[in-house]
PDB file of C-alpha atoms in Angstrom:
ATOM      1  CA  UNK A   1       7.937  41.370  19.313  1.00  0.00           C
ATOM      2  CA  UNK A   2       4.490  40.484  19.066  1.00  0.00           C
ATOM      3  CA  UNK A   3       3.459  37.522  20.270  1.00  0.00           C
ATOM      4  CA  UNK A   4       3.747  34.181  18.492  1.00  0.00           C
ATOM      5  CA  UNK A   5       1.085  32.851  15.841  1.00  0.00           C
ATOM      6  CA  UNK A   6      -1.123  29.925  17.370  1.00  0.00           C
ATOM      7  CA  UNK A   7      -0.438  26.526  14.838  1.00  0.00           C
ATOM      8  CA  UNK A   8      -2.474  24.959  12.761  1.00  0.00           C
ATOM      9  CA  UNK A   9      -5.230  22.190  14.074  1.00  0.00           C
ATOM     10  CA  UNK A  10      -3.963  19.178  13.038  1.00  0.00           C
ATOM     11  CA  UNK A  11      -6.481  18.116  11.171  1.00  0.00           C
ATOM     12  CA  UNK A  12      -5.539  21.043   8.648  1.00  0.00           C
ATOM     13  CA  UNK A  13      -2.112  20.530   8.587  1.00  0.00           C
ATOM     14  CA  UNK A  14      -2.882  16.815   7.750  1.00  0.00           C
ATOM     15  CA  UNK A  15      -5.743  18.249   4.614  1.00  0.00           C
ATOM     16  CA  UNK A  16      -2.242  20.509   3.630  1.00  0.00           C
ATOM     17  CA  UNK A  17      -0.243  17.545   3.726  1.00  0.00           C
ATOM     18  CA  UNK A  18      -3.379  15.441   1.224  1.00  0.00           C
ATOM     19  CA  UNK A  19      -3.735  17.606  -1.470  1.00  0.00           C
ATOM     20  CA  UNK A  20       0.036  19.037  -1.433  1.00  0.00           C
ATOM     21  CA  UNK A  21      -0.358  17.051  -5.026  1.00  0.00           C
ATOM     22  CA  UNK A  22      -3.869  16.911  -6.785  1.00  0.00           C
ATOM     23  CA  UNK A  23      -5.281  14.110  -7.816  1.00  0.00           C
ATOM     24  CA  UNK A  24      -6.517  13.476 -11.905  1.00  0.00           C
ATOM     25  CA  UNK A  25     -10.200  13.077 -13.384  1.00  0.00           C
ATOM     26  CA  UNK A  26      -9.127   9.238 -13.290  1.00  0.00           C
ATOM     27  CA  UNK A  27      -8.049   8.898  -9.780  1.00  0.00           C
ATOM     28  CA  UNK A  28     -10.980  11.335  -8.676  1.00  0.00           C
ATOM     29  CA  UNK A  29     -13.896   9.140 -10.571  1.00  0.00           C
ATOM     30  CA  UNK A  30     -11.692   5.961  -9.078  1.00  0.00           C
ATOM     31  CA  UNK A  31     -12.100   7.468  -5.215  1.00  0.00           C
ATOM     32  CA  UNK A  32     -15.688   7.883  -6.139  1.00  0.00           C
ATOM     33  CA  UNK A  33     -16.705   4.885  -7.587  1.00  0.00           C
ATOM     34  CA  UNK A  34     -14.978   3.446  -4.133  1.00  0.00           C
ATOM     35  CA  UNK A  35     -16.695   5.766  -1.558  1.00  0.00           C
ATOM     36  CA  UNK A  36     -20.392   4.611  -3.784  1.00  0.00           C
ATOM     37  CA  UNK A  37     -19.824   1.047  -3.305  1.00  0.00           C
ATOM     38  CA  UNK A  38     -17.815   1.382   0.820  1.00  0.00           C
ATOM     39  CA  UNK A  39     -14.819   0.456  -0.662  1.00  0.00           C
ATOM     40  CA  UNK A  40     -11.716   2.529   1.197  1.00  0.00           C
ATOM     41  CA  UNK A  41      -8.792   3.048  -1.925  1.00  0.00           C
ATOM     42  CA  UNK A  42      -5.454   4.716  -0.575  1.00  0.00           C
ATOM     43  CA  UNK A  43      -5.039   8.619   0.857  1.00  0.00           C
ATOM     44  CA  UNK A  44      -4.009  10.623  -1.262  1.00  0.00           C
ATOM     45  CA  UNK A  45      -0.963  11.694   0.125  1.00  0.00           C
ATOM     46  CA  UNK A  46       0.049   7.429   0.787  1.00  0.00           C
ATOM     47  CA  UNK A  47      -0.782   7.421  -2.316  1.00  0.00           C
ATOM     48  CA  UNK A  48       1.638   9.854  -3.292  1.00  0.00           C
ATOM     49  CA  UNK A  49       4.492   7.838  -1.516  1.00  0.00           C
ATOM     50  CA  UNK A  50       4.189   5.274  -3.847  1.00  0.00           C
ATOM     51  CA  UNK A  51       4.616   7.071  -6.636  1.00  0.00           C
ATOM     52  CA  UNK A  52       7.278   8.465  -5.078  1.00  0.00           C
ATOM     53  CA  UNK A  53       9.039   4.389  -3.634  1.00  0.00           C
ATOM     54  CA  UNK A  54       7.725   2.409  -7.443  1.00  0.00           C
ATOM     55  CA  UNK A  55      10.140   6.194  -8.484  1.00  0.00           C
ATOM     56  CA  UNK A  56      13.233   6.056  -6.505  1.00  0.00           C
ATOM     57  CA  UNK A  57      13.272   2.395  -7.212  1.00  0.00           C
ATOM     58  CA  UNK A  58      12.533   2.620 -10.976  1.00  0.00           C
ATOM     59  CA  UNK A  59      10.389  -0.147 -10.542  1.00  0.00           C
ATOM     60  CA  UNK A  60      10.366  -2.858 -13.831  1.00  0.00           C
ATOM     61  CA  UNK A  61       7.952  -5.352 -11.638  1.00  0.00           C
ATOM     62  CA  UNK A  62       5.470  -4.066  -8.684  1.00  0.00           C
ATOM     63  CA  UNK A  63       3.055  -6.887  -6.767  1.00  0.00           C
ATOM     64  CA  UNK A  64       0.287  -5.099  -4.920  1.00  0.00           C
ATOM     65  CA  UNK A  65      -2.530  -7.413  -2.384  1.00  0.00           C
ATOM     66  CA  UNK A  66      -5.525  -5.514  -2.712  1.00  0.00           C
ATOM     67  CA  UNK A  67      -6.295  -3.883  -6.756  1.00  0.00           C
ATOM     68  CA  UNK A  68      -9.772  -2.198  -5.110  1.00  0.00           C
ATOM     69  CA  UNK A  69     -10.626  -0.365  -7.662  1.00  0.00           C
ATOM     70  CA  UNK A  70      -7.084   1.091  -9.403  1.00  0.00           C
ATOM     71  CA  UNK A  71      -6.615   3.691  -6.842  1.00  0.00           C
ATOM     72  CA  UNK A  72      -3.584   2.875  -5.230  1.00  0.00           C
ATOM     73  CA  UNK A  73      -2.245   0.890  -8.448  1.00  0.00           C
ATOM     74  CA  UNK A  74      -2.436   4.238 -10.539  1.00  0.00           C
ATOM     75  CA  UNK A  75      -0.623   6.012  -8.159  1.00  0.00           C
ATOM     76  CA  UNK A  76       2.634   3.323  -8.358  1.00  0.00           C
ATOM     77  CA  UNK A  77       2.435   2.440 -12.458  1.00  0.00           C
ATOM     78  CA  UNK A  78       2.498   6.551 -12.272  1.00  0.00           C
ATOM     79  CA  UNK A  79       6.172   6.113 -10.168  1.00  0.00           C
ATOM     80  CA  UNK A  80       7.057   3.219 -12.282  1.00  0.00           C
ATOM     81  CA  UNK A  81       9.814   2.694 -15.192  1.00  0.00           C
ATOM     82  CA  UNK A  82       7.523   3.153 -18.491  1.00  0.00           C
ATOM     83  CA  UNK A  83       7.807  -0.616 -19.119  1.00  0.00           C
ATOM     84  CA  UNK A  84       6.884  -2.162 -15.563  1.00  0.00           C
ATOM     85  CA  UNK A  85       4.954  -4.711 -14.579  1.00  0.00           C
ATOM     86  CA  UNK A  86       2.297  -3.844 -12.148  1.00  0.00           C
ATOM     87  CA  UNK A  87       1.253  -7.709 -10.734  1.00  0.00           C
ATOM     88  CA  UNK A  88      -2.230  -7.127  -8.026  1.00  0.00           C
ATOM     89  CA  UNK A  89      -3.977  -9.542  -6.144  1.00  0.00           C
ATOM     90  CA  UNK A  90      -7.724  -9.344  -5.091  1.00  0.00           C
ATOM     91  CA  UNK A  91     -10.664 -11.899  -3.978  1.00  0.00           C
ATOM     92  CA  UNK A  92     -13.123  -9.600  -5.238  1.00  0.00           C
ATOM     93  CA  UNK A  93     -14.183  -9.564  -8.854  1.00  0.00           C
ATOM     94  CA  UNK A  94     -15.968  -6.608  -8.744  1.00  0.00           C
ATOM     95  CA  UNK A  95     -12.889  -5.158  -7.519  1.00  0.00           C
ATOM     96  CA  UNK A  96     -10.553  -6.199 -10.269  1.00  0.00           C
ATOM     97  CA  UNK A  97     -13.037  -5.037 -13.238  1.00  0.00           C
ATOM     98  CA  UNK A  98     -14.069  -1.864 -11.651  1.00  0.00           C
ATOM     99  CA  UNK A  99      -9.368  -1.674 -11.846  1.00  0.00           C
ATOM    100  CA  UNK A 100      -9.403  -2.636 -15.811  1.00  0.00           C
ATOM    101  CA  UNK A 101     -11.677   0.427 -16.463  1.00  0.00           C
ATOM    102  CA  UNK A 102      -9.400   3.018 -13.472  1.00  0.00           C
ATOM    103  CA  UNK A 103      -6.146   2.355 -15.830  1.00  0.00           C
ATOM    104  CA  UNK A 104      -8.180   2.619 -18.943  1.00  0.00           C
ATOM    105  CA  UNK A 105      -9.150   5.495 -18.551  1.00  0.00           C
ATOM    106  CA  UNK A 106      -6.003   6.872 -17.678  1.00  0.00           C
ATOM    107  CA  UNK A 107      -4.574   5.315 -20.523  1.00  0.00           C
ATOM    108  CA  UNK A 108      -2.514   2.152 -18.071  1.00  0.00           C
ATOM    109  CA  UNK A 109      -1.409   0.020 -21.870  1.00  0.00           C
ATOM    110  CA  UNK A 110      -3.210  -3.699 -20.907  1.00  0.00           C
ATOM    111  CA  UNK A 111       0.198  -5.746 -20.943  1.00  0.00           C
ATOM    112  CA  UNK A 112       1.555  -3.756 -18.006  1.00  0.00           C
ATOM    113  CA  UNK A 113      -0.847  -4.927 -15.531  1.00  0.00           C
ATOM    114  CA  UNK A 114      -1.777  -8.649 -14.389  1.00  0.00           C
ATOM    115  CA  UNK A 115      -4.190  -8.439 -11.850  1.00  0.00           C
ATOM    116  CA  UNK A 116      -4.952 -12.115 -10.384  1.00  0.00           C
ATOM    117  CA  UNK A 117      -7.632 -13.440  -8.505  1.00  0.00           C
ATOM    118  CA  UNK A 118      -7.765 -15.193  -4.894  1.00  0.00           C
ATOM    119  CA  UNK A 119      -6.046 -14.772  -1.664  1.00  0.00           C
ATOM    120  CA  UNK A 120      -2.436 -13.386  -0.631  1.00  0.00           C
ATOM    121  CA  UNK A 121      -1.896 -16.083   0.837  1.00  0.00           C
ATOM    122  CA  UNK A 122      -2.686 -18.745  -2.016  1.00  0.00           C
ATOM    123  CA  UNK A 123      -0.907 -16.489  -4.546  1.00  0.00           C
ATOM    124  CA  UNK A 124       2.413 -14.345  -2.825  1.00  0.00           C
ATOM    125  CA  UNK A 125       4.454 -17.854  -2.580  1.00  0.00           C
ATOM    126  CA  UNK A 126       3.470 -19.517  -6.355  1.00  0.00           C
ATOM    127  CA  UNK A 127       5.601 -16.124  -6.981  1.00  0.00           C
ATOM    128  CA  UNK A 128       9.493 -15.395  -8.474  1.00  0.00           C
ATOM    129  CA  UNK A 129      12.086 -15.317  -5.614  1.00  0.00           C
ATOM    130  CA  UNK A 130      13.863 -12.104  -5.544  1.00  0.00           C
ATOM    131  CA  UNK A 131      11.607 -10.842  -8.667  1.00  0.00           C
ATOM    132  CA  UNK A 132      10.023  -7.645  -7.348  1.00  0.00           C
ATOM    133  CA  UNK A 133      11.442  -4.075  -6.543  1.00  0.00           C
ATOM    134  CA  UNK A 134       8.617  -3.219  -4.466  1.00  0.00           C
ATOM    135  CA  UNK A 135       5.781  -4.999  -2.820  1.00  0.00           C
ATOM    136  CA  UNK A 136       2.829  -3.399  -1.110  1.00  0.00           C
ATOM    137  CA  UNK A 137       0.416  -4.519   0.918  1.00  0.00           C
ATOM    138  CA  UNK A 138      -3.215  -3.466   1.398  1.00  0.00           C
ATOM    139  CA  UNK A 139      -5.400  -6.349   2.443  1.00  0.00           C
ATOM    140  CA  UNK A 140      -6.529  -8.002   5.140  1.00  0.00           C
ATOM    141  CA  UNK A 141      -4.866  -7.229   8.689  1.00  0.00           C
ATOM    142  CA  UNK A 142      -4.789 -10.212   9.413  1.00  0.00           C
ATOM    143  CA  UNK A 143      -2.802 -11.712   6.887  1.00  0.00           C
ATOM    144  CA  UNK A 144      -0.116  -8.596   7.380  1.00  0.00           C
ATOM    145  CA  UNK A 145       2.484 -10.950   8.754  1.00  0.00           C
ATOM    146  CA  UNK A 146       3.009 -13.718   6.675  1.00  0.00           C
ATOM    147  CA  UNK A 147       2.561 -10.995   3.743  1.00  0.00           C
ATOM    148  CA  UNK A 148       5.561  -9.282   5.528  1.00  0.00           C
ATOM    149  CA  UNK A 149       7.329 -12.696   5.433  1.00  0.00           C
ATOM    150  CA  UNK A 150       6.393 -13.607   1.925  1.00  0.00           C
ATOM    151  CA  UNK A 151       7.523 -10.566   0.897  1.00  0.00           C
ATOM    152  CA  UNK A 152      10.791 -10.503   2.732  1.00  0.00           C
ATOM    153  CA  UNK A 153      11.374 -13.714  -0.219  1.00  0.00           C
ATOM    154  CA  UNK A 154      10.362 -12.187  -2.839  1.00  0.00           C
ATOM    155  CA  UNK A 155      12.381  -8.914  -2.363  1.00  0.00           C
ATOM    156  CA  UNK A 156      15.358  -8.605  -4.624  1.00  0.00           C
ATOM    157  CA  UNK A 157      18.161  -6.602  -2.206  1.00  0.00           C
ATOM    158  CA  UNK A 158      17.306  -2.874  -2.127  1.00  0.00           C
ATOM    159  CA  UNK A 159      13.674  -3.861  -3.279  1.00  0.00           C
ATOM    160  CA  UNK A 160      10.697  -2.657  -0.204  1.00  0.00           C
ATOM    161  CA  UNK A 161       8.133  -3.693   1.173  1.00  0.00           C
ATOM    162  CA  UNK A 162       4.976  -0.555   2.400  1.00  0.00           C
ATOM    163  CA  UNK A 163       1.813  -2.207   4.189  1.00  0.00           C
ATOM    164  CA  UNK A 164      -1.310   0.106   4.572  1.00  0.00           C
ATOM    165  CA  UNK A 165      -2.934   1.735   7.761  1.00  0.00           C
ATOM    166  CA  UNK A 166      -1.157   0.654   9.734  1.00  0.00           C
ATOM    167  CA  UNK A 167      -2.203   2.862  13.623  1.00  0.00           C
ATOM    168  CA  UNK A 168      -5.458   1.921  12.217  1.00  0.00           C
ATOM    169  CA  UNK A 169      -7.524   4.357  13.768  1.00  0.00           C
ATOM    170  CA  UNK A 170      -4.674   4.771  17.064  1.00  0.00           C
ATOM    171  CA  UNK A 171      -5.919   1.066  17.093  1.00  0.00           C
ATOM    172  CA  UNK A 172      -2.019  -0.375  17.529  1.00  0.00           C
ATOM    173  CA  UNK A 173      -1.399   2.224  20.447  1.00  0.00           C
ATOM    174  CA  UNK A 174      -4.017   1.462  22.478  1.00  0.00           C
ATOM    175  CA  UNK A 175      -2.994  -1.750  24.755  1.00  0.00           C
ATOM    176  CA  UNK A 176      -6.485  -3.135  25.308  1.00  0.00           C
ATOM    177  CA  UNK A 177      -7.513  -3.107  21.480  1.00  0.00           C
ATOM    178  CA  UNK A 178      -7.446  -7.092  21.422  1.00  0.00           C
ATOM    179  CA  UNK A 179      -9.408  -8.329  17.686  1.00  0.00           C
ATOM    180  CA  UNK A 180      -7.139  -9.678  14.817  1.00  0.00           C
ATOM    181  CA  UNK A 181      -6.817  -6.849  12.530  1.00  0.00           C
ATOM    182  CA  UNK A 182      -5.357  -5.089  15.342  1.00  0.00           C
ATOM    183  CA  UNK A 183      -3.696  -8.194  16.618  1.00  0.00           C
ATOM    184  CA  UNK A 184      -2.368  -8.461  12.254  1.00  0.00           C
ATOM    185  CA  UNK A 185      -1.085  -5.098  12.314  1.00  0.00           C
ATOM    186  CA  UNK A 186       1.090  -4.927  15.426  1.00  0.00           C
ATOM    187  CA  UNK A 187       2.366  -8.113  14.693  1.00  0.00           C
ATOM    188  CA  UNK A 188       3.998  -6.957  11.234  1.00  0.00           C
ATOM    189  CA  UNK A 189       4.600  -3.683  13.151  1.00  0.00           C
ATOM    190  CA  UNK A 190       7.291  -5.895  15.288  1.00  0.00           C
ATOM    191  CA  UNK A 191       9.044  -8.333  13.055  1.00  0.00           C
ATOM    192  CA  UNK A 192       9.189  -5.675  10.850  1.00  0.00           C
ATOM    193  CA  UNK A 193      11.477  -3.192  13.030  1.00  0.00           C
ATOM    194  CA  UNK A 194      13.095  -6.719  14.359  1.00  0.00           C
ATOM    195  CA  UNK A 195      14.087  -8.147  10.919  1.00  0.00           C
ATOM    196  CA  UNK A 196      18.028  -7.439  10.718  1.00  0.00           C
ATOM    197  CA  UNK A 197      17.025  -7.840   7.213  1.00  0.00           C
ATOM    198  CA  UNK A 198      15.674  -4.865   7.147  1.00  0.00           C
ATOM    199  CA  UNK A 199      15.242  -1.023   7.429  1.00  0.00           C
ATOM    200  CA  UNK A 200      11.992   0.408   8.464  1.00  0.00           C
ATOM    201  CA  UNK A 201      10.507   3.634   9.008  1.00  0.00           C
ATOM    202  CA  UNK A 202       6.912   4.690  10.061  1.00  0.00           C
ATOM    203  CA  UNK A 203       5.435   7.084   8.128  1.00  0.00           C
ATOM    204  CA  UNK A 204       1.468   9.325   9.621  1.00  0.00           C
ATOM    205  CA  UNK A 205       0.327   9.695   6.102  1.00  0.00           C
ATOM    206  CA  UNK A 206      -3.201   9.236   6.273  1.00  0.00           C
ATOM    207  CA  UNK A 207      -3.907   6.146   8.590  1.00  0.00           C
ATOM    208  CA  UNK A 208      -0.007   5.016   9.039  1.00  0.00           C
ATOM    209  CA  UNK A 209       2.308   3.608   6.518  1.00  0.00           C
ATOM    210  CA  UNK A 210       5.296   0.391   7.356  1.00  0.00           C
ATOM    211  CA  UNK A 211       7.756   1.363   4.783  1.00  0.00           C
ATOM    212  CA  UNK A 212      11.051  -1.231   5.113  1.00  0.00           C
ATOM    213  CA  UNK A 213      14.343  -1.887   2.631  1.00  0.00           C
ATOM    214  CA  UNK A 214      15.687  -4.954   2.635  1.00  0.00           C
ATOM    215  CA  UNK A 215      19.297  -5.153   2.246  1.00  0.00           C
TER     216      UNK A 215
END
């Protein structure tokens, strides 16, 4: 037998995973606009995870923290039940206006989205206990721990919470990093891992995604 071929470079593997499912014109356009405005939408692989989770849960009610330009919302909507409603929270009115364009370009009926402008920690407490199948958080990192606490209340049994960017460019694994963003992510990871009401999983997609099912 000849010598084994060298293993693929990790960067090549990441690109391979990210390109497993091609994005359509609506997603490509929204992603291009986000880059132009300096916004960072979910990676294609993270978006695929969101669509998968929404589909497996047959989600009819999803809440999203961080509307952005609608990239993550579009992935969620495509996995949700046809009559499902996405509630999306963002502090930037411009973002939500552009997200509406993204949804319209993809043929999403206006009745399937409820966009709320405001701080997540002001809006989440007003939402219904146990009324949601899925919570996705991609907002202010120092608020991740409080979003986790709200998520436990908001989710039905069997519901799932998901937090994006939890590996945070490797910062969470560097003990010397003590900035508020890193500390917020680190605290949320610890809290989710230690909560007996949750079944957690850390996924190395994009910049990392923390998911947890409510038992």
